[in-house]
Amino acid sequence: MSRTALRICPLCEATCGLTLTIEGTRVTGARGDREDVFSNGFICPKGAAFGALDADPDRLRTPLVREDGALREATWEEAFDAVAAGLRPVVERYGADALGVVLGNPNVHTVAGALYPTVLLGALRTRSVFTASTVDQMPKHVSSGLLFGDANAIPVPDLDHTDHLLLIGANPLDSNGSLCTAPDFPGRLKALKARGGRLTVVDPRRTRTARLADRHLAVRPGTDALLLAAMVTVLFDEDLVDLGDLAPHVDGLPELQDALRDFTPEAVAGACDVDASLIRTLARELAAAPTAAVYARIGSCTVPHGTLASWLVDVLNVLTGNLDRPGGALFPQAATDRTPRPAGPGRGFALGRWHSRVRHLPEAKGELPLAALAEEIDTATEEGEPLRALVVIAANPVLSAPDGDRLDKALESLDFMVSVDPYLNETSRHADVVLPPPPPSQSPHHDFAFNTLAVRNQVRYSRPAVPLEPGRMAETEILARLVLAAGGMHGADPATVDTMVIDQTLGKAVQEPHSPVHGRDPRELADRLTGDTGPERRLDMMLRLGPYGDGFGARADGLTLARLLAHPHGIDLGPLRPRLPQPLKTTSGKVELLPAPIAGDLPRLRQALRERPAGLVLVGRRHLRSNNSWMHNVPALTGGSNRCTLQLHPEDAARLGVRDGQPVRVKGAGGEVTAPAEVTEAVRTGVVSLPHGWGHDRPGVRLAHAAGEPGVNVNQLLDGTLLDPLSGNAVLNGVPVEVTPVPTVAEKLASVTSTKL
Ligand SMILES: Nc1nc2c(c(=O)[nH]1)N[C@H]1C(S)=C(S)[C@@H](COP(=O)(O)OP(=O)(O)OC[C@H]3O[C@@H](n4cnc5c(=O)[nH]c(N)nc54)[C@H](O)[C@@H]3O)O[C@H]1N2
Ligand SMILES: Nc1nc2c(c(=O)[nH]1)N[C@H]1C(S)=C(S)[C@@H](COP(=O)(O)OP(=O)(O)OC[C@H]3O[C@@H](n4cnc5c(=O)[nH]c(N)nc54)[C@H](O)[C@@H]3O)O[C@H]1N2
Ligand code: SF4
Ligand SMILES: [Mo]
């Protein structure tokens, strides 16, 4: 007999509601939940493959522990004993910073990843923290930190209401959106066009998103900051700046105008490879639209001027009066956000409070660049101990970060490593202990992170669709036990971690004058919490303290976990609404248009005016049926156009003597790889494209299907030296490479024969 269960899809940022068909304990089908308040039935091929991904036979079922050099299956007790015995001596002997923590992307897709890593970092007090953010969106955090005083205050384009969307370096038709949570992003873009709105796409590739656009600019990779700076000068020069209602909340307008004066359309046109007149048109169109939003993603962040580009995106939103207004770019308000404090000056955002040991790279948001992880392990300096041990949670940096070969060796040299990962893959195979989370059907789901980035305020929660299999441990419990084992409290009841967080949070809340629970007894509040598990009680607490919460009885119809559970398709909380000045936490209490670190980085941008790469540059791409490094093991999601090929333009192919399908050698600063050529007009001339997350041919990896077509690791072309200096973000796009055809066997034979003759 089959039944159905609702489950929010954790496979990308779109957070679609799914209806799973379940037979026994197995998910046999997945379709879009038409009644979901946010996704209204949308589903993509990944969501449809939920069952196959969930039941992947290569998912680990028990913990693994290294014994005599080899990993063997173990009990949870043995595994956590080994974790405590492996980590504690390192901390005690070499200090907190000798133990590093690496957090990967799936942490933003799990309840466990949202609730426990912060507790872990608090317990460990290590400064050796590395996450996927520094191969992704750290430039956006830094720009938001500097502009708004809060690194997590990221304005989101009002997709459903805007008249004009300028979309830069993003391909939501394949990625389904990022830092802009919008189930059915493709449908929302089509609706924008259907209501007479305009879509402009800036991307060196003619992506599926670009094909939908009214205008597509194939910019030269890495030059968006120049393009956007020139748009700003046009707005000033043509008197198109109009802050509207924002004016009282903005500081630094004259200084901004002055700082960007040199970046005229004519000055940047050559570097960007975009006509000056077209740049003027872009600026005029943006200013003329009744409402407009500038939105940029990976292609604007993972480049040498990532922070400047991210900053200029919001500068343009401000100058056209579109920040914080419907139809523009607004700050969402999630149900689990903290109680908004009254508007007013805040503490501001500090960068570089400490530095990495080897290259002295500044921290950003408490993190060091992931591109520096290998050297922090393999390089001794006089300043301190190298990393001796690592806790890796949901991260596969051997494939995701620059120079995987070096990192591969470095991981091998560690005293101890623990991975929380469902697979034995390129990274986790180095672990001394692997702690596998259960498959998603057995885990609860709430989008703590993505609701703060969603195009509509809403709240949804799914309980596990299937009970935990015998022998499984919930990922929330795995991480709670990890906190205890790493923090010197091995063996304590994992529930104490949740109790501790609840006590601390409520203890603080009752002291805050703006909190709905000000002055109340925290123990009385804790007793009122509902939920079957510690994490559910924490969710209940956050909902009740949050902006829509019941304030523990203070607001009769406010949100609680119980109320959310009564609405299995979610609760709609309305469209995005203006919130300024409340979200601002700068020391001035205003939007600071020209923060000092940004001004300090402008000379480097000025230099870029003169830079023109002579050879080819590499960019990445994503495929709809894939996700970073971990989805190549499901037959339904592989094959067809989802292949690790080097795309290049027919003119470049002809010049290099490369034929479609022929193997080509790609060489970068960090190494070389060989991949089949795909000759296509989808990339502009001078640009080649290779996707990331491939290269599943290392020994010890247990990914049977992926190993059949392993692909190559694009990040081996990087040596980790190219970074955006303000954010420490790795440069993954616009990287210089050399491409040469590899002669086929027949061609080699022919050349041998001809020399003989
Ligand atoms: N060249 C190039 N490199 C890139 C990018 C690029 O565009 N170009 N993109 C970058 C970006 S944006 C990102 S976010 C990173 C992503 O890189 P990573 O942070 O490494 O993330 P993933 O590859 O998505 O998955 C990491 C690990 O999580 C595991 N995992 C999957 N589900 C779960 C779960 O429920 N729990 C746990 N504990 N583990 C789970 C997977 O098995 C995998 O080992 O890659 C970056 N690397
Ligand atoms: N199917 C699928 N979905 C995913 C993922 C996945 O791997 N597969 N990964 C998820 C993750 S972790 C993230 S962060 C998001 C990313 O979401 P997106 O940012 O939408 O992802 P991409 O498809 O990499 O789009 C980046 C685009 O930037 C272009 N580009 C490269 N260099 C430049 C440049 O210098 N300037 C400009 N203007 N454009 C440039 C590339 O050609 C590419 O089309 O996707 C998420 N969703
Ligand atoms: S778009 Fe993303 S969230 Fe929606 S079904 Fe596809 S993978 Fe899941
Ligand atoms: Mo990402």
Coordinates of N, CA, C and O in Angstrom, one line a residue, residues 10 103 126 176 205-206 233 325 329 373 385 401 450 465 505 599 608:
P10 N 15.2 19.6 -0.8 CA 16.4 20.2 -0.3 C 17.5 20.3 -1.3 O 18.7 20.6 -1.0
L103 N 32.8 23.7 6.4 CA 31.4 23.6 6.2 C 31.0 23.8 4.7 O 31.4 24.8 4.1
T126 N 37.7 28.0 17.5 CA 38.8 28.0 16.5 C 38.6 29.1 15.5 O 37.5 29.5 15.2
N176 N 18.1 27.3 -11.1 CA 16.9 27.6 -10.3 C 17.0 28.7 -9.3 O 16.2 28.8 -8.4
R205 N 28.2 33.6 -21.8 CA 27.6 32.5 -22.5 C 26.2 32.8 -22.9 O 25.5 33.6 -22.1
R206 N 25.7 32.3 -24.0 CA 24.3 32.4 -24.4 C 23.6 31.3 -23.7 O 23.3 30.3 -24.2
T233 N 28.3 56.1 -13.5 CA 28.8 57.4 -14.0 C 27.7 58.0 -15.0 O 27.5 59.2 -15.0
R325 N 12.0 49.1 -2.3 CA 10.7 49.4 -2.7 C 10.1 48.3 -3.6 O 10.8 47.6 -4.3
A329 N 14.5 45.9 -5.2 CA 15.2 44.9 -4.5 C 15.0 45.1 -3.0 O 15.2 46.2 -2.5
L373 N 42.9 26.6 2.4 CA 42.9 25.4 3.3 C 44.1 24.5 3.1 O 44.7 24.1 4.1
E385 N 51.0 26.8 14.7 CA 50.9 25.4 14.2 C 50.1 25.3 13.0 O 49.1 26.0 12.8
A401 N 37.0 23.2 -4.4 CA 38.0 24.3 -4.1 C 39.2 24.2 -5.1 O 39.4 23.2 -5.6
F450 N 17.2 30.0 3.5 CA 16.7 30.5 2.2 C 15.4 31.4 2.4 O 15.1 32.2 1.5
A465 N 9.5 12.3 6.3 CA 8.5 11.6 5.6 C 8.4 10.2 5.9 O 7.4 9.5 5.8
T505 N 19.3 31.5 24.6 CA 18.5 32.4 23.7 C 17.4 33.1 24.5 O 17.2 34.3 24.4
A599 N 36.5 52.0 -1.2 CA 37.2 53.1 -1.8 C 38.7 52.6 -2.0 O 39.3 52.9 -3.0
A608 N 42.4 47.7 -13.9 CA 41.8 46.7 -14.8 C 41.3 47.3 -16.1 O 41.0 46.6 -17.1

